[in-house]
mmCIF file of C-alpha atoms and ligand atoms in Angstrom:
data_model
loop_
_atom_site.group_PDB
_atom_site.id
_atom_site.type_symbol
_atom_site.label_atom_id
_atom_site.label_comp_id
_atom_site.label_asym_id
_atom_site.label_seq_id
_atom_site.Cartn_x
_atom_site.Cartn_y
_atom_site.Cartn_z
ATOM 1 C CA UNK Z 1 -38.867 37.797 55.436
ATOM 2 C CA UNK Z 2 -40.741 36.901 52.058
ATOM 3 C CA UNK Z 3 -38.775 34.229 50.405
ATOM 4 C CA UNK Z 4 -38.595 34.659 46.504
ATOM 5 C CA UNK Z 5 -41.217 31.678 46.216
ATOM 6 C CA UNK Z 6 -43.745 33.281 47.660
ATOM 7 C CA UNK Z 7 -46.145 35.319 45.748
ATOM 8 C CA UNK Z 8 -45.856 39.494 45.597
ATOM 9 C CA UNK Z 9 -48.826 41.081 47.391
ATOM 10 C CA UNK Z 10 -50.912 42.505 45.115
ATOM 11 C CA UNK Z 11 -51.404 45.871 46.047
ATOM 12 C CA UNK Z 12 -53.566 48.619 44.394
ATOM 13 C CA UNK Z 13 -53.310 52.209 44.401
ATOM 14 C CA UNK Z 14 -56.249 52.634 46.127
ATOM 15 C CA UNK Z 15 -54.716 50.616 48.636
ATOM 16 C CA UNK Z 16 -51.365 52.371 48.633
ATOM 17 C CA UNK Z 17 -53.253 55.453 48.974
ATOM 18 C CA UNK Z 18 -55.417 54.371 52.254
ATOM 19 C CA UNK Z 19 -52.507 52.668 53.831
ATOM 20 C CA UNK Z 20 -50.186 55.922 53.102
ATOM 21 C CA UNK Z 21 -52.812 57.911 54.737
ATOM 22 C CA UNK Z 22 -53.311 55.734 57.419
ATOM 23 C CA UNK Z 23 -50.043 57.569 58.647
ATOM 24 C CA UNK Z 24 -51.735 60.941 59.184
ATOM 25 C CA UNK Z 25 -54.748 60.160 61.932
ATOM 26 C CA UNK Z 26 -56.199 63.294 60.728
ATOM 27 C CA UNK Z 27 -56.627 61.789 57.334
ATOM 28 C CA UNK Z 28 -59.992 61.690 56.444
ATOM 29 C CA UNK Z 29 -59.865 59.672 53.286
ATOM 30 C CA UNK Z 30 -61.048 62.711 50.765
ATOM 31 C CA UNK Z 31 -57.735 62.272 49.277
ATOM 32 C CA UNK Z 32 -58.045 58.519 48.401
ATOM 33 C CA UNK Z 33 -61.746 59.413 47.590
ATOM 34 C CA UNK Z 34 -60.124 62.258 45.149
ATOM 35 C CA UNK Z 35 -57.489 59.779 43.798
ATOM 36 C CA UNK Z 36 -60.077 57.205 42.867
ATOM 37 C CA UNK Z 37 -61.547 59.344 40.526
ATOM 38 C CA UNK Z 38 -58.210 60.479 38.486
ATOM 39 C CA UNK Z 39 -57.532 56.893 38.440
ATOM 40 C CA UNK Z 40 -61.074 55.874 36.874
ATOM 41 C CA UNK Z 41 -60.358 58.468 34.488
ATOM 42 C CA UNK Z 42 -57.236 57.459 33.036
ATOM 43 C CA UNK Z 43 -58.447 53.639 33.010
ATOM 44 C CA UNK Z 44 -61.660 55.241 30.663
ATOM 45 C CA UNK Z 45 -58.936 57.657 28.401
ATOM 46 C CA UNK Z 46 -56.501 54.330 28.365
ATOM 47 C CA UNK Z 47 -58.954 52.499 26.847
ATOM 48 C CA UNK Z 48 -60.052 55.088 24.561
ATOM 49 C CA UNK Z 49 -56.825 55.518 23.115
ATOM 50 C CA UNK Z 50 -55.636 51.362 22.970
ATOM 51 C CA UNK Z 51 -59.048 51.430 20.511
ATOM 52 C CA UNK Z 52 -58.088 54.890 18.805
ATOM 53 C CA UNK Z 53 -57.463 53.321 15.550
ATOM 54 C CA UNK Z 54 -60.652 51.182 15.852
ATOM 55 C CA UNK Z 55 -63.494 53.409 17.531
ATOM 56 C CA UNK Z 56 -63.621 56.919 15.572
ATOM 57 C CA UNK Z 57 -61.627 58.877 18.130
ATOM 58 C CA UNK Z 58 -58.479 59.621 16.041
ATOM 59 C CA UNK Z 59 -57.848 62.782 14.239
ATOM 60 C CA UNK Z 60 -59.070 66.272 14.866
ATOM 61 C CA UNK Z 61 -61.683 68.130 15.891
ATOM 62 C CA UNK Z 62 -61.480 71.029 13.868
ATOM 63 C CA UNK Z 63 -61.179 73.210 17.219
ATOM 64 C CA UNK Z 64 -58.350 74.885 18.449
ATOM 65 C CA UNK Z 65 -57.718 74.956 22.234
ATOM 66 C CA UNK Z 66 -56.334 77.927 24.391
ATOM 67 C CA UNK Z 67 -53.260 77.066 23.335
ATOM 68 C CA UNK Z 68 -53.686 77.861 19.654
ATOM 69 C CA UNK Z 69 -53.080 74.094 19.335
ATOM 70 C CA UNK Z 70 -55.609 71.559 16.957
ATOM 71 C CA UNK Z 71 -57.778 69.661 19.596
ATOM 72 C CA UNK Z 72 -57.792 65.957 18.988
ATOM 73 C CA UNK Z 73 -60.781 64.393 19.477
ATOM 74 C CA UNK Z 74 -59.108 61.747 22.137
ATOM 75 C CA UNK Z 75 -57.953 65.431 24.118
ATOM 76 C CA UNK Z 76 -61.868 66.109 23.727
ATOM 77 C CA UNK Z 77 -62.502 62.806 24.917
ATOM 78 C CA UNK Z 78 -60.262 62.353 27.651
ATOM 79 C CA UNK Z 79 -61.311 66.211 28.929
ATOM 80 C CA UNK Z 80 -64.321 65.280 29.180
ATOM 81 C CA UNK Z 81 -63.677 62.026 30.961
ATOM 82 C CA UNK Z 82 -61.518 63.959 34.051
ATOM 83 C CA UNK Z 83 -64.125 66.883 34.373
ATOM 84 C CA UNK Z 84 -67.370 63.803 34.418
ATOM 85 C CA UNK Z 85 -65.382 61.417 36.627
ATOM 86 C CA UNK Z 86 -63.724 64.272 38.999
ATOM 87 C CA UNK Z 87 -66.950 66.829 39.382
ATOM 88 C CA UNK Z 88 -68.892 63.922 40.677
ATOM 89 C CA UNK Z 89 -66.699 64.126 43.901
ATOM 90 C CA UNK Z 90 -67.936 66.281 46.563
ATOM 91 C CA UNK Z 91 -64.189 67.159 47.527
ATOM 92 C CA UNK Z 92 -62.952 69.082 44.721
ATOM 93 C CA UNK Z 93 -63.981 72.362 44.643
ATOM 94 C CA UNK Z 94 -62.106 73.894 41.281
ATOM 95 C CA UNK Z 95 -60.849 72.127 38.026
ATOM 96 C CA UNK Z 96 -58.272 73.661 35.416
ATOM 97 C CA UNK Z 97 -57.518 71.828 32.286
ATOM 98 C CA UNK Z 98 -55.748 72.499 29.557
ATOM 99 C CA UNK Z 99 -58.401 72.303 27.238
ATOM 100 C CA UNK Z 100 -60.202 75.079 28.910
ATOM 101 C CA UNK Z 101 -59.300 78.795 28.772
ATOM 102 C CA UNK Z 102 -61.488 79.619 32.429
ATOM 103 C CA UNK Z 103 -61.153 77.148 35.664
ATOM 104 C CA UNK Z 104 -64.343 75.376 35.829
ATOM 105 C CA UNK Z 105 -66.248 75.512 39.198
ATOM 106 C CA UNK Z 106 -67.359 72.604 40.709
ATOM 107 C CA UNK Z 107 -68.449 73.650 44.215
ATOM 108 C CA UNK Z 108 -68.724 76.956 45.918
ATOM 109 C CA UNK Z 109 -65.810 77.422 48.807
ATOM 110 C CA UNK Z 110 -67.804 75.983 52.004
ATOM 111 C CA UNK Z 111 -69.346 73.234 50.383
ATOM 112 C CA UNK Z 112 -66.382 70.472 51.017
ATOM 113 C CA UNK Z 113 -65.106 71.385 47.492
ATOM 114 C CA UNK Z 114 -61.501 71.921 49.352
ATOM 115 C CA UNK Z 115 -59.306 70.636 46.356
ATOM 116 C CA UNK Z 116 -58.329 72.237 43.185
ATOM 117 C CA UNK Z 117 -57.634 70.087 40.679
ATOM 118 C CA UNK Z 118 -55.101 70.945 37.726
ATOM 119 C CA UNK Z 119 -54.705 68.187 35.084
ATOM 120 C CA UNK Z 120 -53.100 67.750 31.005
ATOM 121 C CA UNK Z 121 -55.854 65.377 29.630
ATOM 122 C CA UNK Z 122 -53.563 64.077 27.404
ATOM 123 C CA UNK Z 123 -50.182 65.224 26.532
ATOM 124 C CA UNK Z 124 -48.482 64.744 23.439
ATOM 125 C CA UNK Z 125 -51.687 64.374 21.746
ATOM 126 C CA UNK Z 126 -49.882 65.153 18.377
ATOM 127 C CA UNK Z 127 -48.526 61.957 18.659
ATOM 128 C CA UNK Z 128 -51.953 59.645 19.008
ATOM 129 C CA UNK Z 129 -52.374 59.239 15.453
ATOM 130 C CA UNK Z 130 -49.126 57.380 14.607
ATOM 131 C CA UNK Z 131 -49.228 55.432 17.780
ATOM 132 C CA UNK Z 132 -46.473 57.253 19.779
ATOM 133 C CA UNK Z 133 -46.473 57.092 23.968
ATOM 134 C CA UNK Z 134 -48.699 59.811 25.264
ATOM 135 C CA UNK Z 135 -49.641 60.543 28.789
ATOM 136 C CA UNK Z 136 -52.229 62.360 31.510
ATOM 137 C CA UNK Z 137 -50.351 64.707 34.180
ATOM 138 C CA UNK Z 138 -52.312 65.812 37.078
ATOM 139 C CA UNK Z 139 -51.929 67.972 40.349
ATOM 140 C CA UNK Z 140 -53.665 68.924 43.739
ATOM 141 C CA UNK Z 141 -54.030 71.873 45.658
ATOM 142 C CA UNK Z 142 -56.231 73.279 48.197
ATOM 143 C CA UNK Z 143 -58.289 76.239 47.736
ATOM 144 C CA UNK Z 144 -57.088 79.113 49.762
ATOM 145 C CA UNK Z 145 -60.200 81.137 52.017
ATOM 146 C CA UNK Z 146 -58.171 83.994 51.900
ATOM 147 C CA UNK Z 147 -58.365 85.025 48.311
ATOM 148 C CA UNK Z 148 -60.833 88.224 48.304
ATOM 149 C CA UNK Z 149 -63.971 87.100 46.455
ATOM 150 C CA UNK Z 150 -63.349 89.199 43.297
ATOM 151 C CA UNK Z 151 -61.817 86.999 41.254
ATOM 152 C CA UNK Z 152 -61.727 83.850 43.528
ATOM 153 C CA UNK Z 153 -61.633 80.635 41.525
ATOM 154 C CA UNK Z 154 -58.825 82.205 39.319
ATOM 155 C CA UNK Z 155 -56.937 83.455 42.323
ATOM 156 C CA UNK Z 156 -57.173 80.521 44.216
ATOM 157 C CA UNK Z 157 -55.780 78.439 41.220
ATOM 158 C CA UNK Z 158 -52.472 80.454 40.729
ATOM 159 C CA UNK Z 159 -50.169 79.236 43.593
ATOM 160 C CA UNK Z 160 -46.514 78.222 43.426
ATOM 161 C CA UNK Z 161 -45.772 74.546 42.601
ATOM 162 C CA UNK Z 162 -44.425 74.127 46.327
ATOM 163 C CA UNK Z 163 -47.878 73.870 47.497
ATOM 164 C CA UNK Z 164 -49.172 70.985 45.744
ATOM 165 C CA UNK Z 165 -50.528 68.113 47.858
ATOM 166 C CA UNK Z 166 -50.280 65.806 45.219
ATOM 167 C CA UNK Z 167 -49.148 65.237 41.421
ATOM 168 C CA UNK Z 168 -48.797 62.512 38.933
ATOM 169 C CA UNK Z 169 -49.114 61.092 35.526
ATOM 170 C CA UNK Z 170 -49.467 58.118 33.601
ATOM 171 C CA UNK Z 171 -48.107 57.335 30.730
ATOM 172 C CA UNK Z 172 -49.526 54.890 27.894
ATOM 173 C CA UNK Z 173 -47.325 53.075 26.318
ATOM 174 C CA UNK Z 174 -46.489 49.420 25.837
ATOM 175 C CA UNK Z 175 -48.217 49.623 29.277
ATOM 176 C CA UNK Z 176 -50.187 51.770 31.252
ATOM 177 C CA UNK Z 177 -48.044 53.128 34.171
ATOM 178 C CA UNK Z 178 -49.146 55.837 36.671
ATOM 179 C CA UNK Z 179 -46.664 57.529 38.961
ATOM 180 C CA UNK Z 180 -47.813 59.775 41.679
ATOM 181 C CA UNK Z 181 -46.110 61.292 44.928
ATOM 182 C CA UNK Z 182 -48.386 63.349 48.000
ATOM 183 C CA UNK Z 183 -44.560 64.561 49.390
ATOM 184 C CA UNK Z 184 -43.879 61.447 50.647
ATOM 185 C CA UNK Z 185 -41.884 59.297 47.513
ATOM 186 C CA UNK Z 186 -42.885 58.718 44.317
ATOM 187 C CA UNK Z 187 -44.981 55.314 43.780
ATOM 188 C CA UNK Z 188 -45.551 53.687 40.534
ATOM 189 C CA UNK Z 189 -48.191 51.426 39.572
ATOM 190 C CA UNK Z 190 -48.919 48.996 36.342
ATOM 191 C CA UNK Z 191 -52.532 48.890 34.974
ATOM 192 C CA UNK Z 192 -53.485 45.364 34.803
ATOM 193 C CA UNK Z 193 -55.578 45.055 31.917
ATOM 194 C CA UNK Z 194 -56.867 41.426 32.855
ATOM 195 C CA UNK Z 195 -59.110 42.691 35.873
ATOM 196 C CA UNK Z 196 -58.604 46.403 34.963
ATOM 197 C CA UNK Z 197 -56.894 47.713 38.521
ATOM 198 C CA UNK Z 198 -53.374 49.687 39.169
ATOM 199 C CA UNK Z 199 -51.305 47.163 41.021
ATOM 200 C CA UNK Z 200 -47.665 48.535 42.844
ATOM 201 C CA UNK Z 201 -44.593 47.665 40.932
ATOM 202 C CA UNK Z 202 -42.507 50.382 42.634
ATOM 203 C CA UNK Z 203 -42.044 52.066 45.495
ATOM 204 C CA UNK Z 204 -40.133 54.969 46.814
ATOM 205 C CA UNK Z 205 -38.505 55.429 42.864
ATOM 206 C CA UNK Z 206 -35.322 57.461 42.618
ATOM 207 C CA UNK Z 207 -33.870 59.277 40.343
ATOM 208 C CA UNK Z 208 -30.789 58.450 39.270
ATOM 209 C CA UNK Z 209 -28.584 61.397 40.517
ATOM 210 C CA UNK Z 210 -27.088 61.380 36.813
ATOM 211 C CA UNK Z 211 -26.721 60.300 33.431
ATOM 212 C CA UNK Z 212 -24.897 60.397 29.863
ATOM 213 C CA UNK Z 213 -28.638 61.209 28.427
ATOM 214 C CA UNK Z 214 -30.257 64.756 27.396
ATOM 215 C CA UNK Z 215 -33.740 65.250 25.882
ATOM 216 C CA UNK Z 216 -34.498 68.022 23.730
ATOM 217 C CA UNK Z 217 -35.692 69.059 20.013
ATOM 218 C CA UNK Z 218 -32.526 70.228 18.786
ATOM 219 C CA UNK Z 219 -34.272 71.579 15.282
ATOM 220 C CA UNK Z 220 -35.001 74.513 17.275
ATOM 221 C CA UNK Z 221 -31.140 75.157 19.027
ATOM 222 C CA UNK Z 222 -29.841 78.279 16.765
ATOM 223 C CA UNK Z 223 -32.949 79.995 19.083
ATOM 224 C CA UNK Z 224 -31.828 78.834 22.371
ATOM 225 C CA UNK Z 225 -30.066 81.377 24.778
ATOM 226 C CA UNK Z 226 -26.504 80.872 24.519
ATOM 227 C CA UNK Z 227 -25.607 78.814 27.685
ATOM 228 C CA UNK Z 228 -28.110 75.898 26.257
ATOM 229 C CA UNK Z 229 -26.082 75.993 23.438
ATOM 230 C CA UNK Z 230 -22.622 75.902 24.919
ATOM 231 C CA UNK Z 231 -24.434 73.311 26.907
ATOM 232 C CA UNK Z 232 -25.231 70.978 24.151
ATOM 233 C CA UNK Z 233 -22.353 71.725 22.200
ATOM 234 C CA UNK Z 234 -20.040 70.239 25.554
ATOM 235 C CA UNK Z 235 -22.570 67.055 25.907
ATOM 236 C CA UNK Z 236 -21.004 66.239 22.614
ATOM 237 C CA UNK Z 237 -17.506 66.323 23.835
ATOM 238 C CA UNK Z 238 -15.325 63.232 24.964
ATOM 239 C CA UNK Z 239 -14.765 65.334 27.962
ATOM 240 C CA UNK Z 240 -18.309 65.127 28.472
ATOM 241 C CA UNK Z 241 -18.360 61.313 27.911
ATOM 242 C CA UNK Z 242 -20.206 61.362 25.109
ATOM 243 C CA UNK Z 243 -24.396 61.955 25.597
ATOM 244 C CA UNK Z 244 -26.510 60.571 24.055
ATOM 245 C CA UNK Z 245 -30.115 62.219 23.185
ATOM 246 C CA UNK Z 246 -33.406 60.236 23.528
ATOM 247 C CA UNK Z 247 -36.451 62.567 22.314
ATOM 248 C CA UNK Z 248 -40.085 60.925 21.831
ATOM 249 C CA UNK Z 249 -41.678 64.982 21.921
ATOM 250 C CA UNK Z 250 -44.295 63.373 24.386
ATOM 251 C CA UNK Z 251 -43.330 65.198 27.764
ATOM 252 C CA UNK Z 252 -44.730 62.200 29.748
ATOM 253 C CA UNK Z 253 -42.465 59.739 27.890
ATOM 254 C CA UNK Z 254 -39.610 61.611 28.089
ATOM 255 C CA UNK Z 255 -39.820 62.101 31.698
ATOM 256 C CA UNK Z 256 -40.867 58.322 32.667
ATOM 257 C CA UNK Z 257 -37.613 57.540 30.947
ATOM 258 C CA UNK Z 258 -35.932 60.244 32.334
ATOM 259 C CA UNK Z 259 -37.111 59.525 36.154
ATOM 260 C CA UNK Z 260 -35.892 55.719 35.878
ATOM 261 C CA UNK Z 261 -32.855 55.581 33.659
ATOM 262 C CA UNK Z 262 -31.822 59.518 34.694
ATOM 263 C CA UNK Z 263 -30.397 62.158 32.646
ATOM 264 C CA UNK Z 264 -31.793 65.295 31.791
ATOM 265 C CA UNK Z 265 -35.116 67.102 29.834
ATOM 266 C CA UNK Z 266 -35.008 70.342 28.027
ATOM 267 C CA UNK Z 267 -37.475 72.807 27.161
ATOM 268 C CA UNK Z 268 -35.517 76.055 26.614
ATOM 269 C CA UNK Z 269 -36.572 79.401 25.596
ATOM 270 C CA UNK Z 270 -37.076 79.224 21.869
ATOM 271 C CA UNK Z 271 -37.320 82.052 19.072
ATOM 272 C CA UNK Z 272 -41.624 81.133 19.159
ATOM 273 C CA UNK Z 273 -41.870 79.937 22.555
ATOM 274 C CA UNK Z 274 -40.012 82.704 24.451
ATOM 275 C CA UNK Z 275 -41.291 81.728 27.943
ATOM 276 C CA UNK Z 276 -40.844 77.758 26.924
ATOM 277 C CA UNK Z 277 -43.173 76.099 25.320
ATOM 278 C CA UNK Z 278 -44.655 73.635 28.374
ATOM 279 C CA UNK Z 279 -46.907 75.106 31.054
ATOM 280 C CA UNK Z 280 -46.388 75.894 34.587
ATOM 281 C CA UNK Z 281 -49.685 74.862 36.667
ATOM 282 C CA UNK Z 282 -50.453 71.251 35.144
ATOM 283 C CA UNK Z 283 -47.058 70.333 33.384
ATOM 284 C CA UNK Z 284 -43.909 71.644 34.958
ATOM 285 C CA UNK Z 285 -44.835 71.501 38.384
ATOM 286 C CA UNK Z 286 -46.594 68.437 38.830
ATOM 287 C CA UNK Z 287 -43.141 66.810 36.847
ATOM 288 C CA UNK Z 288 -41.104 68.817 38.774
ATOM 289 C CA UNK Z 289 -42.614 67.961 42.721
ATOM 290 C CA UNK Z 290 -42.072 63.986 41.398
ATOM 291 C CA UNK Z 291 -38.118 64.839 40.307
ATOM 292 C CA UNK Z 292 -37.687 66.196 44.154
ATOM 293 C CA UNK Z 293 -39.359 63.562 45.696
ATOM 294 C CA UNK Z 294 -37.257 60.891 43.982
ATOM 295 C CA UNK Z 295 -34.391 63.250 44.630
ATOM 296 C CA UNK Z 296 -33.773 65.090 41.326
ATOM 297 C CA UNK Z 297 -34.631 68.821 40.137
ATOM 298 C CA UNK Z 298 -36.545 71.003 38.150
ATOM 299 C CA UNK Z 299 -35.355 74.718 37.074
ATOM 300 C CA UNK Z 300 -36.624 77.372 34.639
ATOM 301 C CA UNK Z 301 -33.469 77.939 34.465
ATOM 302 C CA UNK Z 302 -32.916 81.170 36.977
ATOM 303 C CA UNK Z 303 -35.177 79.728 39.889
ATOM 304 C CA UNK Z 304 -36.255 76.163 41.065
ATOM 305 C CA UNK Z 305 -40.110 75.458 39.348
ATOM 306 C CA UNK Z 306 -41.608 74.546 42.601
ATOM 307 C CA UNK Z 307 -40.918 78.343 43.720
ATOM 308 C CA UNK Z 308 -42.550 80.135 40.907
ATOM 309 C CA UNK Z 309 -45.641 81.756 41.182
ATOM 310 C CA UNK Z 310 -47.826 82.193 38.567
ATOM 311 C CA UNK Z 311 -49.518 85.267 37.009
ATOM 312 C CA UNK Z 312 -51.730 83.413 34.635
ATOM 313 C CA UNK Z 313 -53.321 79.826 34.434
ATOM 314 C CA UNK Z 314 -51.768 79.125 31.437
ATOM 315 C CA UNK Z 315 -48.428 80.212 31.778
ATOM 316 C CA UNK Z 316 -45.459 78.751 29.631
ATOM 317 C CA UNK Z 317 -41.771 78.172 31.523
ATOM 318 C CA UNK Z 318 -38.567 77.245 30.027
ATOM 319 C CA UNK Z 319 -38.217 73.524 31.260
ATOM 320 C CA UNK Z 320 -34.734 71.985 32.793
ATOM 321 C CA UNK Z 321 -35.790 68.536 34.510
ATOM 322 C CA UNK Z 322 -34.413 65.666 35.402
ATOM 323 C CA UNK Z 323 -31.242 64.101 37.658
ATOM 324 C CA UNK Z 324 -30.048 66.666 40.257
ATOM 325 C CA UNK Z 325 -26.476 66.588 39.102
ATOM 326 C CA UNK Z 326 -27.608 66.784 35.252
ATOM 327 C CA UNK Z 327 -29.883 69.731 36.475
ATOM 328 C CA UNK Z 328 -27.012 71.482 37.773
ATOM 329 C CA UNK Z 329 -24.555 70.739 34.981
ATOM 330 C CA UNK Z 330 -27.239 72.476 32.885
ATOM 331 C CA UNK Z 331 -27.056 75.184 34.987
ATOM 332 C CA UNK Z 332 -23.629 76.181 35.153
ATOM 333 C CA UNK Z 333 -23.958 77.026 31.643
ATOM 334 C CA UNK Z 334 -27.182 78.787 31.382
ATOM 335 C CA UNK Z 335 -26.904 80.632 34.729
HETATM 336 P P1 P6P N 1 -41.896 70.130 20.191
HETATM 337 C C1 P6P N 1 -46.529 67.764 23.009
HETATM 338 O O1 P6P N 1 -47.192 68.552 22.058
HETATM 339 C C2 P6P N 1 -45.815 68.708 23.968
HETATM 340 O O2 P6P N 1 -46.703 69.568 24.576
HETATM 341 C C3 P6P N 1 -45.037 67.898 24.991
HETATM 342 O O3 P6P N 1 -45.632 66.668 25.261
HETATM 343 C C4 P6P N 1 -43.687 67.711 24.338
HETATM 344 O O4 P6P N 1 -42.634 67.608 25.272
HETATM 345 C C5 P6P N 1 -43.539 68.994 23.516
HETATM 346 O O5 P6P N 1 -44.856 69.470 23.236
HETATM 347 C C6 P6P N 1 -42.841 68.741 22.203
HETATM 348 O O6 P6P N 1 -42.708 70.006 21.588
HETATM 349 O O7 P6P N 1 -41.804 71.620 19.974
HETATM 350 O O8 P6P N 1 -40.531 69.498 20.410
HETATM 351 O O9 P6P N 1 -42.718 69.381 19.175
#
């Protein structure tokens, strides 16, 4: 039994990683080899954006994105970073970002590229600039043979959240956390700047199953379907116990928060954003496969997120995410 004298292991998430797959005998260490590279990404895009305001990396680009949205140049940046630091590894076969309207190839099926890998450079970038949280979300699949050749890559991409191997984020804020799960708990790890490596400060997080918190931009609320609004307008009652609403408008931070303190997140249907405003392949689902393994939910708000299966790559979804009994509350008055 460790007494509180002695010192914590230090344990990395490479580490965590090998050891976890140690568990499977057919592991064959692609995964950790996979995993290496998101995390060498995310220690390059971390550093890019602690020096925004000093290297000439903040403001625009000039470009719009598929979204319609003004690419920063640290979304450039850190776009770039993923694609460089994940295409060098034999394993992964197909990458989707964001930032690109078409999945880019890396490997032909065959030639070990087995993983697809679906990732949000940097979310919230509309934030960088006055120094708000902001964060990377990332998730794995495998590349399906049985997708007829026609349209392959894009095919193969557009699975339902339930088949992810993997998914996680990190979020940088007053530190540099990453979170990931591969179906077995959710793991979080603190970026030690002073020799630069992701060392474990939790294990096996969970949700708590509920909280007096809900996250959403109420500016938009006269558009929401009805049952959000009878929704909110309860939260507010003593009955309710009187919520309280945390909203940073960086999905990352508002989830971290959400995952450890619980409560609930909200992206409803607005008057724009009909189908929500956040996407399906590299935002909802790789959120909403951490909320299950730490025991909370995710919901579109008719069907669980991890069920849906997408038509397009960048497909919006109305958003309702967080603590399982929050999720449900939700629920009973948008169903
Ligand atoms: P709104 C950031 O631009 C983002 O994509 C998410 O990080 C965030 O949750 C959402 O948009 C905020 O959107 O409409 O409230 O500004």
């Amino acid at each position: 039994m460790e007494s509180s004298s002695e010192p914590k292991p230090i344990i990395t998430v490479g580490q965590h990683i090998q050891e976890s797959q140690r568990a499977y005998p057919t592991a064959t260490g692609d995964f950790s080899w996979l995993l290496d590279a998101i995390t060498l990404a995310t220690k390059i895009i971390e550093s890019n954006v602690r020096q925004a305001g000093i290297r000439d990396v903040l403001g625009g680009t000039g470009l719009s994105n598929v979204q319609g949205e003004l690419v920063q140049k640290l979304d450039r940046i850190s776009n770039d970073t993923i694609v460089r630091c994940l295409g060098y590894r034999d394993n992964v076969g197909i990458m989707v970002s964001e930032e690109d309207d078409e999945p880019i190839v890396a490997r032909d099926m065959g030639e070990r590229g087995k993983y697809i890998v679906l990732f949000d450079p940097l979310d919230g970038s509309s934030n960088i600039d006055v120094n708000v949280s902001i964060g990377t979300i990332f998730s794995i699949m495998q590349r399906r043979a049985d997708t007829p050749k026609s349209n392959a890559p894009l095919s193969e991409c557009l699975q339902p959240g339930m088949n992810q191997v993997a998914a996680g984020y990190v979020v940088y804020g007053s530190s540099t956390v990453m979170a990931y799960t591969t179906g077995d708990g959710v793991h979080m790890f603190t970026l030690d700047p002073s020799f630069g490596a992701y060392v474990l400060t939790r294990e096996n997080v969970k949700m708590p199953p509920e909280g007096k918190m809900y996250s959403v931009n109420e500016a938009y609320r006269s558009t929401f379907p009805e049952g959000y609004q009878r929704y909110l307008e309860w939260a507010k009652t003593k009955e309710a116990g009187n919520y309280s609403l945390r909203y940073i408008g960086s999905l990352v931070a508002d989830f971290h928060r959400t995952l450890l303190r619980g409560g609930v997140f909200l992206y409803p249907p607005t008057g724009q954003q009909p189908q929500g405003k956040l996407r399906l392949l590299y935002e909802a689902n790789p959120l909403a496969f951490i909320a299950e393994q730490a025991g909370g939910a995710a919901s579109d708000g008719q069907m669980r997120i991890l069920d849906k299966c997408p038509d397009t790559l960048h497909q919006r979804t109305p958003l309702i995410l967080g603590s399982k009994h929050e999720v449900e509350r939700v629920l009973s008055f948008v169903d």
